[in-house]
PDB file of C-alpha atoms in Angstrom:
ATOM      1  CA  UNK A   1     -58.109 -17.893  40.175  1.00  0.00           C
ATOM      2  CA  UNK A   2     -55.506 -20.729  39.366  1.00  0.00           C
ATOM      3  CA  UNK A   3     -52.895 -20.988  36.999  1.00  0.00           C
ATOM      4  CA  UNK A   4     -54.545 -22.414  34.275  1.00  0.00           C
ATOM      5  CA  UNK A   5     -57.480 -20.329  34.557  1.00  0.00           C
ATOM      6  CA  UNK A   6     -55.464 -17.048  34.176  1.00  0.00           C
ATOM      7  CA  UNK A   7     -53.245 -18.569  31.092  1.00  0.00           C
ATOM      8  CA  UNK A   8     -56.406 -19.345  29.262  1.00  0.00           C
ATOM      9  CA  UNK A   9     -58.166 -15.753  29.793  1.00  0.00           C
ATOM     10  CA  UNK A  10     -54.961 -14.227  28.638  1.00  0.00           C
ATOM     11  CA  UNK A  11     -55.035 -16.539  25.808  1.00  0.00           C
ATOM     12  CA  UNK A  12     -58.088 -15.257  24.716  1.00  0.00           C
ATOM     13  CA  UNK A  13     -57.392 -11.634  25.309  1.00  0.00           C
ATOM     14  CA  UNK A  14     -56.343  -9.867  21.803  1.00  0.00           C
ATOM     15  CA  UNK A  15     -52.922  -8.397  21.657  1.00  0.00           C
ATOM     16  CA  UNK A  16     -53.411  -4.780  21.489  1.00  0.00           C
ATOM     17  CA  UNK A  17     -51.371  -2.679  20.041  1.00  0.00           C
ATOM     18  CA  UNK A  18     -49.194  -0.260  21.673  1.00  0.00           C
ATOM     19  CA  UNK A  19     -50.589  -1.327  25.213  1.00  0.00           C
ATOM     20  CA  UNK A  20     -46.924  -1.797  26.184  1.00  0.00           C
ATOM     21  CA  UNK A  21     -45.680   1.282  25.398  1.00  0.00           C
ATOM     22  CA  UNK A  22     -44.997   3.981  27.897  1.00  0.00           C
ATOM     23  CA  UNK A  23     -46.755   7.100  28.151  1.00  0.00           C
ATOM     24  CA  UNK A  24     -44.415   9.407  26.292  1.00  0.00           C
ATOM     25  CA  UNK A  25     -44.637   7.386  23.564  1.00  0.00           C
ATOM     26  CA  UNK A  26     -48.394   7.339  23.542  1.00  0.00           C
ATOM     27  CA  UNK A  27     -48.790  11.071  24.174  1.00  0.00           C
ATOM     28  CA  UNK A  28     -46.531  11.957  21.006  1.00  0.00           C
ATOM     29  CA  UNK A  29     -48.504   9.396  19.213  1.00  0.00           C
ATOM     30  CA  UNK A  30     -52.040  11.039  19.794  1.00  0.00           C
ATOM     31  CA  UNK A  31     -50.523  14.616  19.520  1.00  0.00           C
ATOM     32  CA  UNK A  32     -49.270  13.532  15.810  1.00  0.00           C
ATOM     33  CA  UNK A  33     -52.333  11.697  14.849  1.00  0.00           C
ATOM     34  CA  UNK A  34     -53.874  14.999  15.979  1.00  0.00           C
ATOM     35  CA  UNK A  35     -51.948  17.543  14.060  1.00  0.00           C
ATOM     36  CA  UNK A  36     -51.730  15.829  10.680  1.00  0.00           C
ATOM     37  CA  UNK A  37     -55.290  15.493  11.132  1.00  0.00           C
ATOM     38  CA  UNK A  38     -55.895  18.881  11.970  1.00  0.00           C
ATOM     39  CA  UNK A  39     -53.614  19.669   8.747  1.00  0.00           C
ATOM     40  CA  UNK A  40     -55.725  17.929   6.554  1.00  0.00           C
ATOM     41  CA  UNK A  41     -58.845  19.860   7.451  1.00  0.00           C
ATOM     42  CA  UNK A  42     -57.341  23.385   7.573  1.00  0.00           C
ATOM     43  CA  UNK A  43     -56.233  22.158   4.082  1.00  0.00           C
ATOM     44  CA  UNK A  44     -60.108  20.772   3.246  1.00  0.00           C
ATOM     45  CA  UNK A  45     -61.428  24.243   4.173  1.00  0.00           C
ATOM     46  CA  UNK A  46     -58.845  26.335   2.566  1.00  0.00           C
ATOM     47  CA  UNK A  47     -59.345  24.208  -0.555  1.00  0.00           C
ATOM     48  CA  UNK A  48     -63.207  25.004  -0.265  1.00  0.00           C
ATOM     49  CA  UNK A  49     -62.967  28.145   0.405  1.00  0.00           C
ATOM     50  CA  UNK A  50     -60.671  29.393  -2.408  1.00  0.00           C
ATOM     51  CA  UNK A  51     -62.875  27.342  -5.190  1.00  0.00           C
ATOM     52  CA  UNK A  52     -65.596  29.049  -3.766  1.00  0.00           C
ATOM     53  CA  UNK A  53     -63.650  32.281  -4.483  1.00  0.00           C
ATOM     54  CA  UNK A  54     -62.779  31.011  -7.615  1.00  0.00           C
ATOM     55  CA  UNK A  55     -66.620  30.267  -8.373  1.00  0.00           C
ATOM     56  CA  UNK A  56     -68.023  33.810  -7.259  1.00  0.00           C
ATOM     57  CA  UNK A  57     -65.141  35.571  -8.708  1.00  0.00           C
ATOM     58  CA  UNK A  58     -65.752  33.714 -12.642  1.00  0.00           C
ATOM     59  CA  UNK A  59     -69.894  34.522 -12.098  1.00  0.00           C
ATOM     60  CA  UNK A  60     -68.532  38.349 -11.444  1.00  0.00           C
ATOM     61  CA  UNK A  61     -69.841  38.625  -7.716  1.00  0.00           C
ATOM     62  CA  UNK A  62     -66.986  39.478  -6.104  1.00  0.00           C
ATOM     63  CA  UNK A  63     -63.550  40.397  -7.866  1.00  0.00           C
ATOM     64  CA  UNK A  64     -60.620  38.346  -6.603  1.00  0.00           C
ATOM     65  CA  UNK A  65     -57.222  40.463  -6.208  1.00  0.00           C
ATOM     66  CA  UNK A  66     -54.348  37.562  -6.586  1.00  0.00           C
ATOM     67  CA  UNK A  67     -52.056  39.293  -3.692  1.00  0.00           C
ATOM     68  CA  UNK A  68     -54.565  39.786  -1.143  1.00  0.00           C
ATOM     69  CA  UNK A  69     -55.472  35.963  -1.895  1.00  0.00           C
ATOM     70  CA  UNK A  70     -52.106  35.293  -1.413  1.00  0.00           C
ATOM     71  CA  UNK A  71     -51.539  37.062   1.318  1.00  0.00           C
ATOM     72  CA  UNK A  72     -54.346  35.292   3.491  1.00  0.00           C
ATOM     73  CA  UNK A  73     -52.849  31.617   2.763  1.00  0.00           C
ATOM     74  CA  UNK A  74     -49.682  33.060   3.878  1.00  0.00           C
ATOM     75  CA  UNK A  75     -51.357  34.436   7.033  1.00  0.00           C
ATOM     76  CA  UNK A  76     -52.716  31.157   7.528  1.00  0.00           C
ATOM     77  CA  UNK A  77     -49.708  29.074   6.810  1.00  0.00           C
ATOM     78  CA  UNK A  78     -48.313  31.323   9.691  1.00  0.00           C
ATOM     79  CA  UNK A  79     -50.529  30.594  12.079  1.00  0.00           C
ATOM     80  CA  UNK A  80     -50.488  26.803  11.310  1.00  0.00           C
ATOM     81  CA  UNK A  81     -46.727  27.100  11.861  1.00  0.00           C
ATOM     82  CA  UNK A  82     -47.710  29.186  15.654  1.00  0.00           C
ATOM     83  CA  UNK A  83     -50.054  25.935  16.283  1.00  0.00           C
ATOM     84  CA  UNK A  84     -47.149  22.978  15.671  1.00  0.00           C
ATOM     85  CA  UNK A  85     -44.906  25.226  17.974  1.00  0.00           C
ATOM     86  CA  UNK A  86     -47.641  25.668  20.419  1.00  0.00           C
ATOM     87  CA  UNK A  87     -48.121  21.630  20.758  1.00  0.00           C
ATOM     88  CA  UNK A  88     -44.200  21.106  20.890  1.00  0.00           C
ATOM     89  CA  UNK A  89     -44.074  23.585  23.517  1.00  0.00           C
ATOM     90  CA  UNK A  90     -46.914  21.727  25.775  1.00  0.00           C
ATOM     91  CA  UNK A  91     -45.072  18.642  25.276  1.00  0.00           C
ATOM     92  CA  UNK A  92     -41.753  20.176  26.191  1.00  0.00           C
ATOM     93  CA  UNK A  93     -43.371  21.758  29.402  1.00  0.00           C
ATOM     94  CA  UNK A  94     -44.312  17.640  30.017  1.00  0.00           C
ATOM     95  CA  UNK A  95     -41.083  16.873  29.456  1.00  0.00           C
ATOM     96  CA  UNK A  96     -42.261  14.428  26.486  1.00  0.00           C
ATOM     97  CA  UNK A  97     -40.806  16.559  23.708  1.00  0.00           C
ATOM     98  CA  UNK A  98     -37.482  15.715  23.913  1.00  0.00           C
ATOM     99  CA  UNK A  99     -37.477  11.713  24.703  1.00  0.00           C
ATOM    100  CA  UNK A 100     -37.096   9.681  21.878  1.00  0.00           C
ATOM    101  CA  UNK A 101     -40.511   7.536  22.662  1.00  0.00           C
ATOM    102  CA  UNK A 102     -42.235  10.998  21.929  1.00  0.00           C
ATOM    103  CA  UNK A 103     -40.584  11.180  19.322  1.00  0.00           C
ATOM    104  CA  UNK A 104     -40.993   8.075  17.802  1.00  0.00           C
ATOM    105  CA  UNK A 105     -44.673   8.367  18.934  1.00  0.00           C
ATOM    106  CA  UNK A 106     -45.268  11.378  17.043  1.00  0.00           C
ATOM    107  CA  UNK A 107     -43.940  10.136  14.100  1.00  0.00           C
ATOM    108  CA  UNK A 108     -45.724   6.922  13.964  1.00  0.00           C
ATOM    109  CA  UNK A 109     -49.161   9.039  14.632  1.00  0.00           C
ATOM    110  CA  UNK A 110     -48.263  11.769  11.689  1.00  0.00           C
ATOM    111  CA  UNK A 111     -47.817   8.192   9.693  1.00  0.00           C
ATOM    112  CA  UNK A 112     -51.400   6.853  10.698  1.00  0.00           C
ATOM    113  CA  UNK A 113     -53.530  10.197  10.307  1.00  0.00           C
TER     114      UNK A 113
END
């Protein structure tokens, strides 16, 4: 292929974004996208489930105690916590979690989900 030839095909090419960054970067980027995603449908579900609670508890099928209810968001809100360590863990046994492209990465992926 000649010079020209090559210019014009990369002329035509769209810029992609983030093609240029390095893999740290990209990595903390997909594992933020990933957990604020993840956080919004543990959130969906809980929200479901406790009008759904709500619901069976105001037709009198079940009868809703307000501390065990509380106690089970708690429980999961615990466990959410366990799952954000568990992914900055991974990342730190990849030595991504402590460069600031992972960083940066996971912040700009929290931003897009």
């Amino acid at each position: 292929m000649d010079q020209n030839a090559t210019s014009t095909l990369a002329s035509k090419i769209p810029d992609l974004p983030y093609i240029d960054m390095g893999s740290g970067f990209v990595i903390g980027m997909a594992v933020g996208y990933f957990f604020k995603k993840s956080f919004k449908i543990l959130l969906f579900l809980l929200g479901t489930a406790i009008v759904l609670l709500f619901a069976l508890d105001q037709f009198e099928i079940i009868e809703l105690h307000k501390e065990q209810l509380a106690h089970t968001v708690e429980t999961g809100t615990g466990m959410f916590k366990q799952f954000g360590l568990f992914l900055k863990e991974k990342l730190a046994d990849f030595g991504f979690a402590g460069t600031g492209s992972a960083i940066a990465g996971f912040a700009l992926g929290v931003k897009m989900g």
